mmCIF file of C-alpha atoms in Angstrom:
data_model
loop_
_atom_site.group_PDB
_atom_site.id
_atom_site.type_symbol
_atom_site.label_atom_id
_atom_site.label_comp_id
_atom_site.label_asym_id
_atom_site.label_seq_id
_atom_site.Cartn_x
_atom_site.Cartn_y
_atom_site.Cartn_z
ATOM 1 C CA MET A 1 81.531 96.802 101.782
ATOM 2 C CA SER A 2 78.996 93.143 102.189
ATOM 3 C CA ILE A 3 78.364 90.913 99.722
ATOM 4 C CA THR A 4 75.022 89.572 99.465
ATOM 5 C CA ASN A 5 74.155 85.789 99.101
ATOM 6 C CA HIS A 6 73.269 85.989 95.710
ATOM 7 C CA LYS A 7 76.452 87.797 94.716
ATOM 8 C CA LEU A 8 78.186 84.921 96.583
ATOM 9 C CA HIS A 9 76.368 82.467 94.734
ATOM 10 C CA ARG A 10 77.574 83.707 91.797
ATOM 11 C CA LEU A 11 81.006 83.788 92.949
ATOM 12 C CA THR A 12 81.069 80.364 94.531
ATOM 13 C CA VAL A 13 79.816 78.615 91.104
ATOM 14 C CA PHE A 14 81.774 80.680 88.543
ATOM 15 C CA VAL A 15 85.120 81.686 90.215
ATOM 16 C CA PRO A 16 87.817 79.391 91.634
ATOM 17 C CA LEU A 17 86.713 79.027 95.512
ATOM 18 C CA ALA A 18 90.202 80.142 96.342
ATOM 19 C CA ILE A 19 89.394 83.469 94.669
ATOM 20 C CA THR A 20 85.732 83.327 96.444
ATOM 21 C CA ILE A 21 87.121 82.694 99.901
ATOM 22 C CA GLY A 22 90.061 84.944 99.065
ATOM 23 C CA ILE A 23 88.321 88.220 98.078
ATOM 24 C CA ILE A 24 85.597 87.605 101.006
ATOM 25 C CA GLN A 25 88.450 86.821 103.550
ATOM 26 C CA PHE A 26 90.383 89.528 102.793
ATOM 27 C CA LEU A 27 87.951 92.686 102.212
ATOM 28 C CA ARG A 28 86.983 91.426 106.110
ATOM 29 C CA HIS A 29 90.401 92.029 106.921
ATOM 30 C CA SER A 30 90.925 88.538 108.603
ATOM 31 C CA PRO A 31 93.980 87.897 110.858
ATOM 32 C CA SER A 32 97.041 87.171 109.462
ATOM 33 C CA THR A 33 100.376 85.462 110.379
ATOM 34 C CA VAL A 34 103.345 87.242 108.922
ATOM 35 C CA SER A 35 105.893 84.868 109.867
ATOM 36 C CA VAL A 36 107.952 83.292 106.735
ATOM 37 C CA THR A 37 106.263 80.033 107.435
ATOM 38 C CA SER A 38 102.369 81.729 107.958
ATOM 39 C CA GLY A 39 99.988 79.880 105.808
ATOM 40 C CA ILE A 40 101.107 76.249 106.991
ATOM 41 C CA ARG A 41 98.811 73.939 109.093
ATOM 42 C CA TYR A 42 102.011 71.755 110.768
ATOM 43 C CA GLN A 43 100.650 68.314 110.630
ATOM 44 C CA GLN A 44 103.617 65.761 111.358
ATOM 45 C CA SER A 45 101.791 62.978 109.516
ATOM 46 C CA SER A 46 100.870 65.146 106.342
ATOM 47 C CA SER A 47 102.251 63.930 103.448
ATOM 48 C CA ILE A 48 102.928 67.663 101.844
ATOM 49 C CA MET A 49 105.414 68.025 105.138
ATOM 50 C CA ALA A 50 107.495 65.247 103.374
ATOM 51 C CA ALA A 51 107.047 67.053 99.966
ATOM 52 C CA SER A 52 110.618 68.033 98.714
ATOM 53 C CA TYR A 53 112.453 70.536 96.161
ATOM 54 C CA GLN A 54 112.248 67.917 93.757
ATOM 55 C CA ASP A 55 108.283 67.132 94.496
ATOM 56 C CA TYR A 56 107.127 70.864 93.830
ATOM 57 C CA MET A 57 109.295 71.307 90.654
ATOM 58 C CA LYS A 58 106.849 68.168 89.204
ATOM 59 C CA GLU A 59 104.025 70.376 89.738
ATOM 60 C CA GLU A 60 102.805 73.700 88.442
ATOM 61 C CA TYR A 61 102.150 75.761 91.207
ATOM 62 C CA ARG A 62 101.071 79.518 91.176
ATOM 63 C CA ALA A 63 100.603 82.588 93.498
ATOM 64 C CA PHE A 64 98.338 84.628 93.514
ATOM 65 C CA LEU A 65 98.578 88.518 95.084
ATOM 66 C CA PHE A 66 94.870 90.826 96.384
ATOM 67 C CA ALA A 67 96.974 93.885 96.439
ATOM 68 C CA THR A 68 95.042 96.661 97.718
ATOM 69 C CA HIS A 69 95.014 100.742 98.662
ATOM 70 C CA PRO A 70 93.176 101.125 101.813
ATOM 71 C CA THR A 71 91.486 104.658 100.109
ATOM 72 C CA HIS A 72 91.224 103.460 96.549
ATOM 73 C CA GLY A 73 90.763 99.990 96.364
ATOM 74 C CA MET A 74 91.910 96.631 94.791
ATOM 75 C CA LEU A 75 94.314 96.840 92.503
ATOM 76 C CA LEU A 76 93.166 94.935 89.051
ATOM 77 C CA LEU A 77 94.343 94.521 85.778
ATOM 78 C CA HIS A 78 93.208 94.856 82.351
ATOM 79 C CA CYS A 79 93.857 92.002 79.822
ATOM 80 C CA SER A 80 92.476 92.750 76.066
ATOM 81 C CA GLN A 81 95.169 90.510 74.311
ATOM 82 C CA LYS A 82 94.432 86.985 75.219
ATOM 83 C CA LYS A 83 93.470 84.241 72.619
ATOM 84 C CA ASN A 84 89.963 82.821 72.828
ATOM 85 C CA LYS A 85 88.937 85.170 75.909
ATOM 86 C CA PRO A 86 87.116 88.063 75.769
ATOM 87 C CA PRO A 87 88.530 91.469 77.851
ATOM 88 C CA HIS A 88 88.710 90.984 81.056
ATOM 89 C CA PHE A 89 90.198 91.748 84.636
ATOM 90 C CA GLN A 90 92.521 89.663 86.771
ATOM 91 C CA THR A 91 94.665 90.050 89.848
ATOM 92 C CA PRO A 92 98.798 90.304 89.659
ATOM 93 C CA GLY A 93 100.036 86.654 90.025
ATOM 94 C CA GLY A 94 101.498 83.594 87.981
ATOM 95 C CA HIS A 95 103.558 80.598 87.732
ATOM 96 C CA VAL A 96 106.296 79.868 90.349
ATOM 97 C CA ASP A 97 109.304 79.228 88.624
ATOM 98 C CA LYS A 98 112.392 76.600 89.236
ATOM 99 C CA GLU A 99 114.300 80.309 89.951
ATOM 100 C CA ASP A 100 111.766 81.094 92.698
ATOM 101 C CA PHE A 101 112.324 77.731 94.778
ATOM 102 C CA ASP A 102 116.374 78.388 93.957
ATOM 103 C CA ASP A 103 115.936 81.722 95.572
ATOM 104 C CA ALA A 104 113.765 80.452 98.331
ATOM 105 C CA ILE A 105 116.485 78.010 99.327
ATOM 106 C CA ALA A 106 119.195 80.526 98.929
ATOM 107 C CA ARG A 107 117.160 82.795 101.297
ATOM 108 C CA THR A 108 116.437 80.461 103.930
ATOM 109 C CA PRO A 109 119.591 78.323 104.888
ATOM 110 C CA GLU A 110 118.057 77.573 108.291
ATOM 111 C CA TYR A 111 115.251 75.464 106.581
ATOM 112 C CA SER A 112 115.425 71.484 105.295
ATOM 113 C CA HIS A 113 115.245 71.687 101.533
ATOM 114 C CA GLU A 114 111.649 70.402 102.033
ATOM 115 C CA GLY A 115 108.207 70.873 103.478
ATOM 116 C CA PRO A 116 105.634 73.622 102.973
ATOM 117 C CA ALA A 117 108.195 76.691 104.394
ATOM 118 C CA LEU A 118 109.825 76.063 100.892
ATOM 119 C CA LEU A 119 106.982 76.146 99.200
ATOM 120 C CA ILE A 120 105.411 79.093 100.972
ATOM 121 C CA THR A 121 108.508 81.107 100.666
ATOM 122 C CA ALA A 122 108.526 80.282 96.717
ATOM 123 C CA CYS A 123 105.561 81.353 96.021
ATOM 124 C CA ARG A 124 106.363 84.658 98.139
ATOM 125 C CA ILE A 125 109.037 85.257 95.805
ATOM 126 C CA GLY A 126 107.246 84.430 92.358
ATOM 127 C CA VAL A 127 104.132 86.643 93.350
ATOM 128 C CA ALA A 128 106.601 89.372 94.184
ATOM 129 C CA ARG A 129 108.770 88.898 91.218
ATOM 130 C CA GLU A 130 105.387 89.065 89.238
ATOM 131 C CA LEU A 131 104.030 92.192 90.558
ATOM 132 C CA TYR A 132 107.000 93.821 89.553
ATOM 133 C CA GLU A 133 106.802 92.627 86.337
ATOM 134 C CA GLU A 134 103.040 93.107 85.496
ATOM 135 C CA THR A 135 103.210 96.691 87.359
ATOM 136 C CA GLY A 136 106.648 97.922 88.265
ATOM 137 C CA ILE A 137 105.488 97.645 91.828
ATOM 138 C CA ASP A 138 108.644 96.379 93.752
ATOM 139 C CA VAL A 139 108.059 94.452 97.163
ATOM 140 C CA ARG A 140 111.078 91.735 96.047
ATOM 141 C CA SER A 141 113.076 92.587 99.267
ATOM 142 C CA ALA A 142 110.023 92.832 101.735
ATOM 143 C CA LEU A 143 108.603 89.414 101.611
ATOM 144 C CA ASP A 144 106.781 90.077 105.123
ATOM 145 C CA ARG A 145 104.895 92.232 103.296
ATOM 146 C CA LEU A 146 102.554 89.371 101.620
ATOM 147 C CA HIS A 147 100.432 87.702 104.011
ATOM 148 C CA PRO A 148 98.744 84.199 102.889
ATOM 149 C CA VAL A 149 95.262 84.267 102.234
ATOM 150 C CA ARG A 150 93.026 81.891 104.553
ATOM 151 C CA LEU A 151 91.171 80.041 102.598
ATOM 152 C CA ARG A 152 90.011 77.458 105.146
ATOM 153 C CA GLU A 153 89.035 77.802 108.917
ATOM 154 C CA ASN A 154 91.220 75.964 111.364
ATOM 155 C CA SER A 155 90.742 72.261 111.619
ATOM 156 C CA ASP A 156 92.295 69.630 113.485
ATOM 157 C CA SER A 157 91.976 67.780 110.612
ATOM 158 C CA ASP A 158 93.023 69.999 108.206
ATOM 159 C CA LYS A 159 96.626 68.659 106.790
ATOM 160 C CA SER A 160 96.782 71.547 104.137
ATOM 161 C CA ILE A 161 98.604 74.930 103.249
ATOM 162 C CA PHE A 162 95.528 77.183 104.238
ATOM 163 C CA CYS A 163 96.503 79.489 101.542
ATOM 164 C CA GLU A 164 96.599 77.052 98.789
ATOM 165 C CA PHE A 165 93.606 75.593 96.324
ATOM 166 C CA LYS A 166 94.559 73.079 93.635
ATOM 167 C CA LYS A 167 97.878 74.268 93.424
ATOM 168 C CA ARG A 168 97.369 77.793 93.779
ATOM 169 C CA LEU A 169 98.366 80.200 96.245
ATOM 170 C CA PHE A 170 97.075 83.096 97.678
ATOM 171 C CA PHE A 171 98.839 86.149 99.182
ATOM 172 C CA LYS A 172 97.338 89.966 99.997
ATOM 173 C CA LEU A 173 99.250 93.117 99.894
ATOM 174 C CA SER A 174 98.328 96.543 101.340
ATOM 175 C CA LEU A 175 100.074 99.223 98.979
ATOM 176 C CA ASP A 176 100.701 102.909 99.885
ATOM 177 C CA GLU A 177 101.953 105.616 97.953
ATOM 178 C CA LYS A 178 105.435 104.804 98.181
ATOM 179 C CA ASP A 179 104.994 101.538 96.197
ATOM 180 C CA PHE A 180 104.404 102.933 93.090
ATOM 181 C CA VAL A 181 106.000 104.356 90.588
ATOM 182 C CA ALA A 182 106.685 108.157 89.421
ATOM 183 C CA ALA A 183 106.851 107.111 85.647
ATOM 184 C CA GLY A 184 104.159 104.954 84.410
ATOM 185 C CA ILE A 185 100.545 105.003 83.510
ATOM 186 C CA GLU A 186 97.652 106.411 85.372
ATOM 187 C CA SER A 187 94.425 104.216 86.066
ATOM 188 C CA MET A 188 91.185 103.234 83.913
ATOM 189 C CA ASN A 189 89.000 104.741 86.663
ATOM 190 C CA SER A 190 86.943 107.805 85.719
ATOM 191 C CA LYS A 191 88.801 110.152 88.163
ATOM 192 C CA PRO A 192 92.081 108.177 88.693
ATOM 193 C CA PRO A 193 94.145 108.969 91.511
ATOM 194 C CA PRO A 194 97.698 110.178 91.601
ATOM 195 C CA LEU A 195 99.267 106.970 91.530
ATOM 196 C CA LYS A 196 100.570 105.372 88.573
ATOM 197 C CA ILE A 197 102.014 101.545 87.824
ATOM 198 C CA ARG A 198 104.154 100.518 84.640
ATOM 199 C CA LEU A 199 102.583 97.803 82.870
ATOM 200 C CA SER A 200 104.068 94.788 80.961
ATOM 201 C CA GLU A 201 103.019 93.986 77.612
ATOM 202 C CA GLU A 202 100.528 91.256 78.924
ATOM 203 C CA HIS A 203 98.466 94.151 80.000
ATOM 204 C CA GLN A 204 96.820 97.172 78.625
ATOM 205 C CA GLY A 205 95.543 98.817 81.868
ATOM 206 C CA PHE A 206 94.575 98.532 85.231
ATOM 207 C CA ILE A 207 91.731 99.974 87.808
ATOM 208 C CA PHE A 208 91.447 100.522 91.508
ATOM 209 C CA GLU A 209 87.968 98.869 92.624
ATOM 210 C CA ARG A 210 86.548 99.665 96.160
ATOM 211 C CA ASP A 211 82.926 98.223 95.766
ATOM 212 C CA VAL A 212 83.382 94.449 96.923
ATOM 213 C CA SER A 213 80.520 93.316 94.258
ATOM 214 C CA LYS A 214 82.072 94.809 91.351
ATOM 215 C CA SER A 215 85.155 93.152 92.516
ATOM 216 C CA VAL A 216 83.568 90.230 92.154
ATOM 217 C CA ASP A 217 81.857 91.136 88.802
ATOM 218 C CA MET A 218 85.021 91.777 87.011
ATOM 219 C CA LEU A 219 86.591 88.238 88.555
ATOM 220 C CA VAL A 220 83.577 86.310 87.559
ATOM 221 C CA GLU A 221 83.921 88.059 83.855
ATOM 222 C CA TYR A 222 87.317 86.509 83.766
ATOM 223 C CA SER A 223 86.256 83.144 84.721
ATOM 224 C CA GLY A 224 83.890 83.071 81.993
ATOM 225 C CA GLY A 225 80.763 83.430 84.515
#
């Protein structure tokens, strides 16, 4: 499951950098940290450490998820009803709401209500909520299964959250058969596996894709490439 230089170039040009690196690192099974604060590069002098609940609420943070099944591949949702966009595939995710931040504070009373730990927790809650709304897959009570995707290499000068790019945070999830719903629809694959999800009105189907290059092409199409 390798990506050619041509594919990598196309993906780098047409897809946001976070998605490019995220897919590559995810499908190469990069190491991940499972603690609530994973995804954070702690630098006491960093301005992000001083960010508070109010600061985060002024921004429009989004969280996205690379959800894969070890046998069938990456779960991609099909959307055909967005204005000014042709039919395309995308990963589960969306906006992180005020309620997600409120829930993060309620779940983590041991943390002060500022700094990246709050943001990471809120984004985990938000992306788990979006996954449930869009697919019926429910990991809302198992947030430790959502691992931040490393979007940049470690650096002493790096003072950012390593799973964040332009107010978008990226996570990964390994799916198993128990995650899927009993009553739902099958995938659009020519030979669909016996795994069903419950789609929201936002999406009209889904597919499992095992091939890295094809996953790249599908997300490039969404980006307009």
